[in-house]
C-alpha positions as a printed Julia matrix, in Angstrom:
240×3 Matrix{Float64}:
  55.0   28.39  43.98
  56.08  27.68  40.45
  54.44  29.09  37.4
  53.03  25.22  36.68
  51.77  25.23  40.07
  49.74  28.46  39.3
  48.16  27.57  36.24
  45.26  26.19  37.95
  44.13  29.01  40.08
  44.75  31.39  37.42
  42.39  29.47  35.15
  39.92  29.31  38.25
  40.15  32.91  38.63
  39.38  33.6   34.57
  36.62  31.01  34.31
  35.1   32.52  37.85
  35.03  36.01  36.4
  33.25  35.07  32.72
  30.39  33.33  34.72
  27.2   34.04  35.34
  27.55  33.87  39.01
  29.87  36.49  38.86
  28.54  38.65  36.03
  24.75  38.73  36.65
  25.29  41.05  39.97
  28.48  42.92  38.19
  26.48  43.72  35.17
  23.48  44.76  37.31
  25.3   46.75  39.39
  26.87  48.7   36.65
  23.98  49.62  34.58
  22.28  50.86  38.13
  24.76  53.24  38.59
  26.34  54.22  35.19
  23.19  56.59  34.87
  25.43  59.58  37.2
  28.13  59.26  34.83
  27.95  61.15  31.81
  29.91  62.12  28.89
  31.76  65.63  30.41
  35.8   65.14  31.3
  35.28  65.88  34.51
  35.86  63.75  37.12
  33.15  64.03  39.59
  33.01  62.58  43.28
  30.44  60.81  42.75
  32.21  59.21  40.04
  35.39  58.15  42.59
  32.42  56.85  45.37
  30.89  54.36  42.6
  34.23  53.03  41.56
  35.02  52.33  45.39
  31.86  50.3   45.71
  32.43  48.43  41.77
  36.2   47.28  43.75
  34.56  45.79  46.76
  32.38  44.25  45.24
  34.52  42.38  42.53
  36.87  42.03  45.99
  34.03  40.71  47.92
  33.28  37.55  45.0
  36.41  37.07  44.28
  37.73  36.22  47.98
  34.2   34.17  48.37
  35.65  31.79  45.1
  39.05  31.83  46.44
  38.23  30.6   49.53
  35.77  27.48  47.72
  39.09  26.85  46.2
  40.86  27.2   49.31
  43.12  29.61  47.8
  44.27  32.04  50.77
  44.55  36.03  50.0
  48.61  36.03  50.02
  48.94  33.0   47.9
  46.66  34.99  45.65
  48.86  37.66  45.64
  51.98  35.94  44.98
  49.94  34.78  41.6
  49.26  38.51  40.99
  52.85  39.03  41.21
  54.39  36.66  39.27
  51.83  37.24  36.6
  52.74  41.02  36.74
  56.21  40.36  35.52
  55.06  37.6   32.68
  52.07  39.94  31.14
  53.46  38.24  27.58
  52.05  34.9   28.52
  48.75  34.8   26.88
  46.92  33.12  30.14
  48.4   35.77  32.52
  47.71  38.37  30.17
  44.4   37.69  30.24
  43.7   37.77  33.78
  46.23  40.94  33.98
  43.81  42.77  32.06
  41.05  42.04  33.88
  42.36  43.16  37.25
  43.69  46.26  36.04
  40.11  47.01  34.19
  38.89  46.41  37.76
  41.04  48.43  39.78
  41.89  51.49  36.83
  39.27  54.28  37.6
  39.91  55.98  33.92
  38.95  52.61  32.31
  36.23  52.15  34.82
  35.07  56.0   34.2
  35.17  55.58  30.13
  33.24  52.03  30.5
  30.78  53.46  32.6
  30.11  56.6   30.19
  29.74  54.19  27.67
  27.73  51.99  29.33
  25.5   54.69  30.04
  24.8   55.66  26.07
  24.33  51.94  25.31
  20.99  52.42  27.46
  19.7   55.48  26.29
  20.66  54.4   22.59
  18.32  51.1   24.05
  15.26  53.21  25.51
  15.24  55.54  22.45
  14.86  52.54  20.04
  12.39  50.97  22.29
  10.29  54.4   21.89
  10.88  54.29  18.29
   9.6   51.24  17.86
   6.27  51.48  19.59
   3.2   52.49  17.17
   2.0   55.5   17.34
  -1.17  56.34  19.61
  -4.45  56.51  17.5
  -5.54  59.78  16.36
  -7.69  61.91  18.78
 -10.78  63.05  17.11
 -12.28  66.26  19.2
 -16.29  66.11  18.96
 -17.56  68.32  16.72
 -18.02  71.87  17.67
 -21.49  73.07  16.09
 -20.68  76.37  14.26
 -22.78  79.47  15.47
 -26.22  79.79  13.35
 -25.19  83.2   11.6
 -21.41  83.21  11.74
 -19.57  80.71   9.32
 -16.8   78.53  10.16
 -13.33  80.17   9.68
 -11.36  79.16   6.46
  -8.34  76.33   7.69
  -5.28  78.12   7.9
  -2.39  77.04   5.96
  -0.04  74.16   6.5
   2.78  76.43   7.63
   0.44  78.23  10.25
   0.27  74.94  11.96
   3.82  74.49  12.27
   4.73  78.16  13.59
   2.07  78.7   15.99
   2.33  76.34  19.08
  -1.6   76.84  19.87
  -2.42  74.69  16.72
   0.56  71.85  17.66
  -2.18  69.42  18.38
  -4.66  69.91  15.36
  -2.59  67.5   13.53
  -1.07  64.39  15.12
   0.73  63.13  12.36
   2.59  66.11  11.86
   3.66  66.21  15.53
   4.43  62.57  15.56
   6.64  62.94  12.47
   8.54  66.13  14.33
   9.17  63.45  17.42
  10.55  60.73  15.11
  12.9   63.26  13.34
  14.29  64.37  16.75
  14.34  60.94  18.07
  16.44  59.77  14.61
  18.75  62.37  15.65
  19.53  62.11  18.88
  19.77  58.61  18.07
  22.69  59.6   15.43
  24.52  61.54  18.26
  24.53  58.42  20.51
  25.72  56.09  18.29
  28.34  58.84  17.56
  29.6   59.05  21.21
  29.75  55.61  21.99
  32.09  55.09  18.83
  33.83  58.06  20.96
  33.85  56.04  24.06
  34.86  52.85  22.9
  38.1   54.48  21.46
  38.76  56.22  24.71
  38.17  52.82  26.32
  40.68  51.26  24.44
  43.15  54.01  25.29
  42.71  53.93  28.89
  43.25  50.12  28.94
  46.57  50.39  26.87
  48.13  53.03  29.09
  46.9   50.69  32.4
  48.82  47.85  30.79
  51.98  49.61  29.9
  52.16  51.05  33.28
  51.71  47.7   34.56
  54.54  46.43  32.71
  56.96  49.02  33.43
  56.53  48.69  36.83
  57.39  44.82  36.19
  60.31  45.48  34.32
  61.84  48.14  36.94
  60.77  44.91  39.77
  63.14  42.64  37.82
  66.22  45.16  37.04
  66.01  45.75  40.72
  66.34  42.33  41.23
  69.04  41.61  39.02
  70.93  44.91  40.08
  71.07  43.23  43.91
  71.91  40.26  42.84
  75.16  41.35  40.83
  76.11  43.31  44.28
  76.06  40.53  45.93
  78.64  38.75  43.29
  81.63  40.78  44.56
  80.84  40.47  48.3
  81.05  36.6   47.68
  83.98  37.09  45.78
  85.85  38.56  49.01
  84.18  35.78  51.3
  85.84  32.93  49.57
  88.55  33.83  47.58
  90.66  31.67  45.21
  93.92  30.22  45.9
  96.82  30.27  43.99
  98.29  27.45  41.72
């Protein structure tokens, strides 16, 4: 099959994978299990068993829409091929991308990580944003008929001593918010983090991708001048 000839699956392929059809049980998939992945360098079993089940499932939808087309696996793979060793074309570059993203388990494990911040960041501002619960007035205590109420202690006494956290809901709700602001900060801080490691996992995916290309076409070209010389011999020139 020619490049021409390819055009329209590959276009199939790309429109298949931005669609909802496709993307609704991706996406829901992913933020199910990108809760087990989080932000240490290690690279945890777990971690390899998700990524097995994220490729069969892209695998599974994508063979479902290939066959609607009536697209067969090997043709497929011939596209996969000859896109391989044209990554510069814009179209094939595109789809390229995408099915190394798929089948890379760094770029998988980074996206995942990051994935998995984007949520908390979520829940965190969805806490932040509820009001706060009323204030809980205790019934009054009658005082004892001789003895006299206590004097209040001092602001600072109700910050230091953990018995008297609760005489004062604002000043516990305003410790909460404080802590919430700054894990908040940190978040935002490592998904910046992630999305740069992101990045770098997908650029060393693609120029491994493309050096295995080039070695497929000097290896080509190499047997192909062999076979010059050895045709050479088979039907040689005769003299003037």
């Amino acid at each position: 099959m020619s490049g021409t000839e390819n055009d329209w699956i590959i276009e199939s392929v790309i429109g298949f994978l931005h669609s909802a059809e496709f993307k609704t049980p991706i996406n829901n998939f992913l933020d199910e299990k990108c809760l087990v992945f989080d932000s240490e360098d290690e690279n945890k079993f777990a971690y390899t068993e998700v990524h097995e089940s994220y490729k069969q499932l892209v695998e599974e939808k994508l063979m479902v829409h290939l066959s609607e087309l009536g697209v067969t696996e090997e043709v497929f793979s011939e596209v996969c091929q000859r896109i391989a060793m044209d990554a510069q074309d814009s179209l094939n570059r595109m789809l390229l991308t995408q099915l190394i993203a798929v089948d890379d388990f760094l770029s998988f494990k980074k996206y995942m990580q990051k994935r998995n911040l984007e949520l908390e960041a979520e829940c965190l501002r969805m806490v932040q944003s509820q009001p706060p619960p009323p204030p809980v007035t205790p019934p009054p205590v009658p005082a004892p008929p001789v003895t006299p109420p206590p004097p209040p202690p001092p602001p600072v006494a109700l910050m230091d001593d953990p018995e008297l956290a609760d005489v004062d809901p604002s000043v516990r709700a305003a410790i909460i918010e404080s802590m919430q602001e700054s894990q908040v900060a940190q978040n935002d801080l490592l998904r910046e983090q992630a999305d740069l490691e992101l990045a770098i996992a997908q650029s060393l995916a693609m120029a491994k991708a493309a050096e295995a290309a080039d070695d497929d076409e000097k290896r080509q070209g190499g047997e192909e001048e062999g076979r010059r010389p050895q045709e050479e011999m088979n039907n040689p020139r005769e003299g003037t």
